[in-house]
Each structure stands twice: as structure tokens, then as C-alpha cells.
Coordinates of C-alpha atoms in Angstrom, one line a residue:
M1372 CA 189.8 -80.4 28.3
R1373 CA 189.7 -81.3 24.6
K1374 CA 186.6 -78.5 24.0
F1375 CA 189.0 -76.1 26.4
Y1376 CA 191.9 -77.0 24.2
I1377 CA 189.8 -76.3 21.0
L1378 CA 188.5 -73.0 22.7
F1379 CA 192.2 -71.7 23.7
L1380 CA 193.1 -72.2 20.0
I1381 CA 190.3 -70.4 18.3
P1382 CA 192.1 -66.9 18.7
F1383 CA 195.0 -67.9 17.5
A1384 CA 193.6 -69.6 14.4
T1385 CA 191.7 -66.2 13.4
Y1386 CA 194.9 -64.3 14.0
S1387 CA 196.8 -66.8 12.0
I1388 CA 194.4 -66.5 8.6
A1389 CA 194.3 -62.6 8.8
D1390 CA 196.3 -60.1 6.5
N1391 CA 199.2 -58.6 8.7
I1392 CA 200.7 -55.4 8.2
Y1393 CA 204.2 -55.6 9.6
L1394 CA 205.5 -51.8 10.5
K1395 CA 208.5 -50.3 11.0
N1396 CA 208.6 -49.5 14.1
G1397 CA 208.1 -53.4 15.1
D1398 CA 204.0 -53.1 15.6
L1399 CA 202.3 -55.5 13.7
I1400 CA 198.4 -54.7 12.5
S1401 CA 196.3 -57.7 12.2
G1402 CA 192.8 -57.2 9.6
N1403 CA 191.9 -57.2 6.4
I1404 CA 194.0 -55.4 3.7
K1405 CA 191.2 -54.2 1.1
I1406 CA 193.6 -52.0 -1.4
I1407 CA 196.9 -50.5 -1.5
D1408 CA 197.1 -47.2 -3.4
S1409 CA 198.1 -43.8 -3.3
D1410 CA 201.1 -44.4 -0.8
S1411 CA 198.6 -45.9 1.5
A1412 CA 197.3 -49.1 2.5
L1413 CA 193.6 -49.8 4.0
I1414 CA 193.2 -52.4 6.4
T1415 CA 189.8 -53.1 8.2
T1416 CA 190.0 -54.5 11.5
E1417 CA 187.7 -55.6 14.2
Y1418 CA 189.1 -53.4 16.6
A1419 CA 189.5 -50.0 14.9
G1420 CA 187.5 -50.4 12.1
Q1421 CA 189.6 -49.2 8.7
L1422 CA 193.5 -47.5 8.7
R1423 CA 195.3 -45.7 6.4
I1424 CA 198.6 -47.4 6.9
E1425 CA 201.4 -45.0 4.8
L1426 CA 203.6 -47.2 2.7
N1427 CA 206.7 -45.9 3.6
K1428 CA 205.8 -46.9 7.2
I1429 CA 205.2 -50.4 6.0
K1430 CA 207.9 -52.8 6.5
S1431 CA 206.4 -55.9 5.1
F1432 CA 203.0 -57.3 4.8
N1433 CA 201.4 -60.9 4.1
I1434 CA 197.9 -61.7 2.5
T1435 CA 196.5 -64.8 2.7
E1436 CA 193.7 -64.3 -0.3
P1437 CA 194.2 -64.1 -3.8
A1438 CA 194.8 -60.3 -5.2
I1439 CA 195.7 -58.4 -8.3
I1440 CA 199.0 -56.9 -7.9
K1441 CA 201.4 -54.1 -9.8
N1442 CA 204.6 -51.7 -8.7
E1443 CA 204.5 -49.9 -11.4
H1444 CA 201.6 -47.5 -12.4
F1445 CA 201.4 -48.2 -16.2
S1446 CA 202.5 -51.6 -16.0
A1447 CA 199.9 -55.1 -16.3
W1448 CA 198.4 -56.2 -13.4
K1449 CA 199.7 -59.7 -11.9
K1450 CA 197.4 -62.0 -10.3
V1451 CA 198.5 -63.8 -7.1
D1452 CA 197.2 -66.4 -5.0
S1453 CA 198.9 -65.1 -1.6
I1454 CA 201.4 -62.8 -0.2
N1455 CA 204.0 -63.7 1.6
K1456 CA 206.1 -61.3 3.9
S1457 CA 209.6 -60.6 3.6
K1458 CA 212.7 -58.3 4.9
D1459 CA 212.5 -54.9 5.1
G1460 CA 210.8 -53.4 2.0
E1461 CA 209.7 -56.6 0.0
V1462 CA 206.9 -58.8 -0.1
I1463 CA 206.9 -62.4 -1.8
L1464 CA 203.9 -62.9 -4.4
I1465 CA 203.3 -66.6 -4.2
N1466 CA 201.6 -68.1 -7.2
G1467 CA 201.4 -72.1 -7.6
E1468 CA 204.2 -73.2 -7.0
N1469 CA 206.1 -70.4 -7.8
S1470 CA 207.3 -67.3 -5.9
H1471 CA 209.7 -64.1 -6.6
P1472 CA 210.0 -61.1 -4.5
I1473 CA 209.2 -57.4 -5.7
P1474 CA 209.9 -53.9 -3.6
I1475 CA 207.5 -51.9 -1.5
T1476 CA 207.6 -48.6 -3.4
N1477 CA 205.3 -45.6 -3.6
D1478 CA 203.4 -47.0 -6.8
L1479 CA 202.7 -49.9 -5.5
V1480 CA 198.9 -51.1 -6.5
L1481 CA 197.0 -53.7 -5.0
S1482 CA 193.1 -54.9 -4.8
K1483 CA 191.6 -58.0 -4.0
K1484 CA 188.5 -57.9 -6.4
I1485 CA 189.7 -59.5 -10.1
E1486 CA 188.6 -58.1 -12.7
G1487 CA 186.6 -60.0 -14.6
E1488 CA 185.0 -62.4 -12.0
I1489 CA 181.5 -62.5 -11.7
P1490 CA 180.4 -62.0 -7.8
K1491 CA 178.6 -64.9 -6.7
D1492 CA 177.3 -63.8 -3.2
Y1493 CA 174.3 -61.3 -2.8
K1494 CA 175.1 -57.8 -2.0
I1495 CA 173.3 -54.6 -2.0
T1496 CA 174.9 -51.2 -2.0
G1497 CA 173.7 -47.8 -2.0
S1498 CA 174.1 -43.6 -1.6
L1499 CA 171.8 -40.8 -0.5
N1500 CA 172.6 -37.5 -1.1
A1501 CA 171.2 -34.0 -0.1
G1502 CA 172.4 -30.6 -1.4
G1503 CA 170.7 -27.1 -1.1
S1504 CA 171.9 -23.4 -0.4
Y1505 CA 170.2 -20.6 0.9
N1506 CA 171.2 -16.6 -0.4
K1507 CA 169.2 -13.4 0.9
S1508 CA 170.8 -10.1 -0.5
A1509 CA 168.9 -7.6 -2.5
S1510 CA 167.3 -10.6 -3.9
K1511 CA 166.6 -14.3 -2.3
S1512 CA 167.4 -17.7 -3.9
E1513 CA 166.6 -21.3 -2.7
K1514 CA 168.3 -24.2 -4.3
Y1515 CA 167.8 -28.1 -3.0
S1516 CA 168.6 -31.3 -4.7
L1517 CA 167.9 -34.9 -3.4
D1518 CA 169.1 -38.4 -5.0
G1519 CA 169.5 -41.4 -4.1
N1520 CA 170.7 -45.0 -5.8
M1521 CA 170.8 -48.8 -4.7
Q1522 CA 172.4 -51.5 -6.4
I1523 CA 171.8 -55.1 -6.2
L1524 CA 173.9 -57.8 -6.9
Q1525 CA 173.2 -61.4 -7.0
G1526 CA 175.4 -63.9 -8.9
E1527 CA 175.1 -62.8 -12.4
W1528 CA 172.2 -60.4 -12.3
R1529 CA 172.3 -57.0 -11.3
Q1530 CA 169.4 -54.1 -10.3
G1531 CA 170.1 -50.4 -10.3
L1532 CA 167.3 -47.9 -8.7
N1533 CA 167.8 -44.5 -9.0
A1534 CA 165.4 -41.1 -7.7
S1535 CA 166.4 -37.2 -8.0
M1536 CA 164.4 -34.3 -7.2
T1537 CA 165.9 -30.7 -7.9
R1538 CA 163.7 -27.3 -7.0
N1539 CA 165.6 -23.9 -7.6
K1540 CA 163.9 -21.0 -6.6
D1541 CA 164.5 -17.1 -6.9
D1542 CA 162.4 -14.3 -4.9
K1543 CA 158.7 -15.7 -5.8
K1544 CA 159.6 -17.7 -9.1
I1545 CA 160.3 -20.8 -9.4
N1546 CA 163.4 -21.6 -12.3
S1547 CA 163.6 -25.4 -12.1
Y1548 CA 161.6 -28.1 -10.4
Y1549 CA 161.3 -31.5 -11.7
Y1550 CA 162.2 -35.4 -10.7
N1551 CA 163.9 -38.6 -12.3
L1552 CA 163.1 -42.1 -11.3
G1553 CA 164.9 -45.0 -12.8
Y1554 CA 165.7 -48.9 -13.3
Q1555 CA 168.0 -50.8 -15.0
L1556 CA 168.5 -55.1 -15.1
D1557 CA 171.9 -56.6 -16.2
H1558 CA 172.5 -60.0 -17.0
F1559 CA 175.9 -60.8 -17.6
I1560 CA 176.1 -63.4 -20.0
S1561 CA 179.9 -63.1 -19.6
T1562 CA 182.3 -61.3 -17.3
S1563 CA 182.2 -58.3 -19.3
F1564 CA 179.4 -58.4 -21.8
F1565 CA 175.8 -57.9 -20.2
W1566 CA 172.1 -57.7 -21.5
R1567 CA 170.2 -54.8 -20.3
G1568 CA 166.5 -54.0 -19.9
S1569 CA 165.6 -50.3 -18.5
F1570 CA 163.1 -48.0 -17.6
A1571 CA 163.6 -44.0 -16.7
Y1572 CA 160.7 -41.3 -16.1
Q1573 CA 160.9 -37.7 -15.8
H1574 CA 158.6 -35.5 -14.3
D1575 CA 158.5 -31.6 -14.6
W1576 CA 156.9 -28.7 -13.6
I1577 CA 158.2 -25.5 -15.6
E1578 CA 159.6 -26.3 -18.9
E1579 CA 157.7 -26.9 -22.2
I1580 CA 158.1 -30.6 -21.7
K1581 CA 155.8 -32.0 -18.7
S1582 CA 156.6 -35.3 -18.3
K1583 CA 159.0 -38.2 -20.5
G1584 CA 159.1 -41.8 -20.0
G1585 CA 160.2 -44.7 -21.9
M1586 CA 161.5 -48.5 -21.7
G1587 CA 164.9 -49.8 -23.1
T1588 CA 166.8 -52.9 -23.9
G1589 CA 170.0 -53.4 -25.4
P1590 CA 174.1 -54.6 -24.8
G1591 CA 176.6 -53.5 -22.3
W1592 CA 180.2 -53.8 -21.6
Q1593 CA 181.7 -53.9 -18.7
V1594 CA 185.4 -52.4 -19.7
W1595 CA 186.8 -52.8 -16.1
N1596 CA 185.8 -53.0 -12.8
D1597 CA 188.4 -53.5 -9.8
E1598 CA 188.6 -52.3 -5.9
L1599 CA 189.6 -48.8 -6.9
S1600 CA 188.0 -48.3 -10.8
S1601 CA 184.8 -48.9 -12.9
L1602 CA 184.1 -48.2 -16.6
S1603 CA 180.9 -49.6 -18.5
F1604 CA 179.2 -48.5 -22.0
T1605 CA 175.8 -49.5 -22.7
G1606 CA 173.7 -49.1 -26.2
L1607 CA 170.0 -49.1 -25.8
L1608 CA 167.5 -48.9 -28.1
S1609 CA 163.6 -47.8 -26.1
Y1610 CA 160.1 -46.5 -26.9
Q1611 CA 160.2 -43.3 -26.0
Q1612 CA 156.8 -40.7 -25.3
L1613 CA 156.5 -37.0 -24.3
K1614 CA 154.3 -34.6 -23.0
Y1615 CA 153.9 -31.4 -23.6
R1616 CA 152.7 -28.6 -21.4
D1617 CA 149.7 -27.8 -24.2
D1618 CA 148.6 -31.9 -23.6
N1619 CA 150.3 -33.0 -26.6
D1620 CA 152.0 -36.1 -26.7
E1621 CA 154.8 -37.3 -28.8
K1622 CA 155.7 -41.5 -29.6
Y1623 CA 158.8 -42.6 -31.1
M1624 CA 161.6 -45.0 -30.7
E1625 CA 165.6 -43.5 -29.2
G1626 CA 168.9 -45.1 -29.7
S1627 CA 171.5 -44.0 -26.8
L1628 CA 174.4 -44.5 -25.6
S1629 CA 174.7 -44.7 -21.9
W1630 CA 178.1 -44.6 -19.5
D1631 CA 179.2 -45.3 -16.2
F1632 CA 182.7 -44.3 -14.6
N1633 CA 183.8 -44.3 -11.3
Q1634 CA 187.9 -44.1 -10.0
Y1635 CA 188.7 -44.1 -6.4
L1636 CA 191.8 -41.9 -5.3
F1637 CA 194.3 -41.9 -2.4
A1638 CA 193.3 -45.3 -1.0
K1639 CA 189.7 -44.3 -1.1
T1640 CA 189.7 -41.1 0.3
M1641 CA 188.4 -39.1 -2.7
S1642 CA 186.2 -40.5 -5.9
V1643 CA 185.7 -39.0 -9.0
Y1644 CA 182.3 -39.8 -10.8
T1645 CA 180.8 -39.6 -13.9
K1646 CA 177.4 -41.6 -15.5
G1647 CA 174.9 -40.5 -18.1
R1648 CA 173.0 -40.9 -21.4
I1649 CA 173.1 -39.2 -24.8
G1650 CA 170.3 -40.3 -27.4
R1651 CA 168.6 -39.4 -30.2
G1652 CA 165.1 -40.1 -32.0
F1653 CA 164.9 -42.3 -35.2
N1654 CA 162.3 -39.6 -36.7
N1655 CA 164.5 -36.7 -35.9
D1656 CA 161.5 -35.7 -34.1
V1657 CA 163.6 -35.4 -30.9
S1658 CA 167.3 -34.4 -31.9
L1659 CA 169.2 -34.5 -28.8
D1660 CA 168.2 -36.6 -25.6
L1661 CA 171.0 -35.6 -22.8
N1662 CA 171.2 -36.5 -19.3
M1663 CA 174.5 -36.7 -17.3
R1664 CA 175.9 -36.2 -13.8
I1665 CA 179.9 -35.3 -12.9
G1666 CA 180.8 -35.2 -9.5
M1667 CA 183.7 -36.2 -7.0
M1668 CA 183.2 -37.1 -3.3
Y1669 CA 185.2 -36.8 -0.6
Y1670 CA 185.0 -38.9 2.8
L1671 CA 184.5 -38.0 6.4
T1672 CA 184.2 -41.6 7.1
D1673 CA 183.1 -45.0 5.5
S1674 CA 179.8 -43.8 5.5
L1675 CA 179.7 -40.1 5.5
N1676 CA 180.8 -38.0 2.4
L1677 CA 181.2 -34.5 1.2
N1678 CA 179.5 -34.4 -2.8
T1679 CA 179.8 -31.8 -5.5
N1680 CA 177.9 -32.2 -8.5
I1681 CA 177.3 -31.0 -12.2
V1682 CA 174.1 -32.3 -13.4
R1683 CA 173.1 -31.6 -16.8
E1684 CA 169.6 -32.5 -18.8
K1685 CA 168.6 -31.2 -21.9
I1686 CA 165.7 -32.4 -24.6
N1687 CA 165.8 -30.9 -27.7
A1688 CA 162.5 -32.2 -29.4
E1689 CA 160.4 -30.1 -32.8
K1690 CA 157.4 -29.2 -30.6
G1691 CA 159.4 -27.7 -27.2
D1692 CA 162.5 -28.0 -25.3
S1693 CA 163.6 -28.7 -21.6
S1694 CA 166.6 -28.0 -20.4
N1695 CA 168.6 -27.5 -16.7
T1696 CA 171.7 -27.4 -15.7
N1697 CA 172.8 -27.3 -11.6
Y1698 CA 175.9 -27.3 -9.4
I1699 CA 175.2 -28.9 -6.2
I1700 CA 177.2 -29.2 -3.2
G1701 CA 175.7 -31.7 -0.3
V1702 CA 176.3 -34.0 1.7
G1703 CA 175.9 -38.0 1.2
Y1704 CA 175.7 -41.5 3.6
K1705 CA 177.1 -44.8 1.4
W1706 CA 176.4 -47.9 2.2

């Protein structure tokens, strides 16, 4: 009888600790509220996956975990222990023994990812994107691109792997054909300050510079990192080696600045991002070393997306140059 009683209570116990959204039409949606942004709440349910609910249809809601919240775009974030439901159009913020109500407005923003906290669990994320175009008229052009990345988080360590390949052909002439490989290892000394070690390699079949490889290390700063947005900068001192098409090579030390920015919009239905690196050799033989990407993604599902990117790579060296600019439209898968 006791076992039956426990089994009977399990569904109700699970339900009681879930986040709940109370709609104005009387319906109740139970699950895990991820974020609230851009007039919508994003909730993950066991029975229907991710749902986006417009804020003007929500009467109230409750959250059982700590979160950060603000009800004006330019106001400061408030950290709360939990959120209780209230009357129509309000919620009650709980912080220790203190509580106070706030209205549910179109400017309400909520995230469960607390800025400044170092994740302690093991997590793997990544994406794979493919783009291409084909045009046949008076001339024939083909463009192909493939890129992927993976990030591994484990406690105070963060690893990043990335690879990309681009090939452009007009009629029978190949205008650009190259690939990039990269690896980064970050160790967080504090919630914002980290130290990075990195490796990068590029091989080109067309430009005067045939290949470029380097290893570097330096400090980084995570300016912010929450559920909706992230920004970080890294300064690197690196050892570089260039190989030219005539088999000459050049070795030098380089200083560079890297950046990585990502912003989700419209309750994670879209994201804009930019990442890259700009550097210069200390011996003035390499006056510019630039590698950057600017892009936008529109999510068809939680994983599948349409994306557009501008990729710019340029090296100005005393004995030769390398320059590639590509405009890419493609599809991607994110996990």
C-alpha cells in the first residue's frame, strides 16, 4: 500500500516543482521557462517541446529556480531566488524573506543563466553549417562553404574547436580555395577573467601565402555571458609561421586581439553574431592579419537554422598577400 501511495504522489510532486504559465484564457502550461524576451516567454515542456507564448496572453507565472529579471530595457538586472504567481498581470519576486510584485510588461526580460557564475557541469555544444550557390548563364559560377565548431565546458575549463572550408569557381577558374583549423583552451581564473592557449592553421591553394600556422597565449575577459547575449575579448601573444607559394617562409611574433559576440533576439528565434581576430607582427613584416565573421541565424526549429555570413580574411605581408571575402547563405544544425 505504501509503494502504491508513493507512486501515486510522484506525478504531483513533479508537477509542483515545475515552472508554470497561467494564461488569461484559463489554461495552464507546465514545464521549464528558459527565457522571457521580445514580448514572448520560451518554455520547454515534456509533451510539446519548446513553446513560445506571447506575454499579452499570460496572466501570471511562477519559477522555482534562481533567475535574473528586469522590466525595463535599460534598468539593472535583479537576482531573485524564485518567482511566485500573483494576480492578473503581475508576478511576485522572492529574494530570501523579501518579496514584492512587479507587472508583466512587454519590456520584461528574464534569464535563468546567472551572469558571473562558472558552470560546474559537463556540457558540449556545437554547430555545422553548409552553404553553396550555382549560377549558369553566359558564365558558370560555383560557390561552396562548410564550417563547424564545438565547445566543451567542464567546470573552470572551456575548449573550442573550429574548422571551415571555402571554394569558389568561375567558369573553369578557381578564384579561392582554402581551409582553416583552430583550437582554444580557456581556464577561468575568476568568473570573468580567463587565460587562453590557442592554435590556428590555414592552408590556401590559390593566394601567394600558401599556409599560415601559429600558437599563442594570453589573457581574456568575459564581459558578460547570459542566456540572451555574450561578449568576450582576448589578447594573444603568438608565434607565427608563413609559407609562400615559392616555398620561402617567414617566422615572427605577433600581437592580436580577438572578440566573440552573440545576441539572441525575439525569444531565441533569431541571433546575430560576430567573431574574429586582428593582429600585427612585431617585426613589421606582417602589417595586418585579419580573420573575421559577421552573421545572422534564423531558427526554423530548436536545432535547424537558416544563416547568412560575411567572412573576411586578409594578410598583408612584405613578401606577399592573401585576401578572401565571401558572402555565404546556407543551412545549419546546432546542438
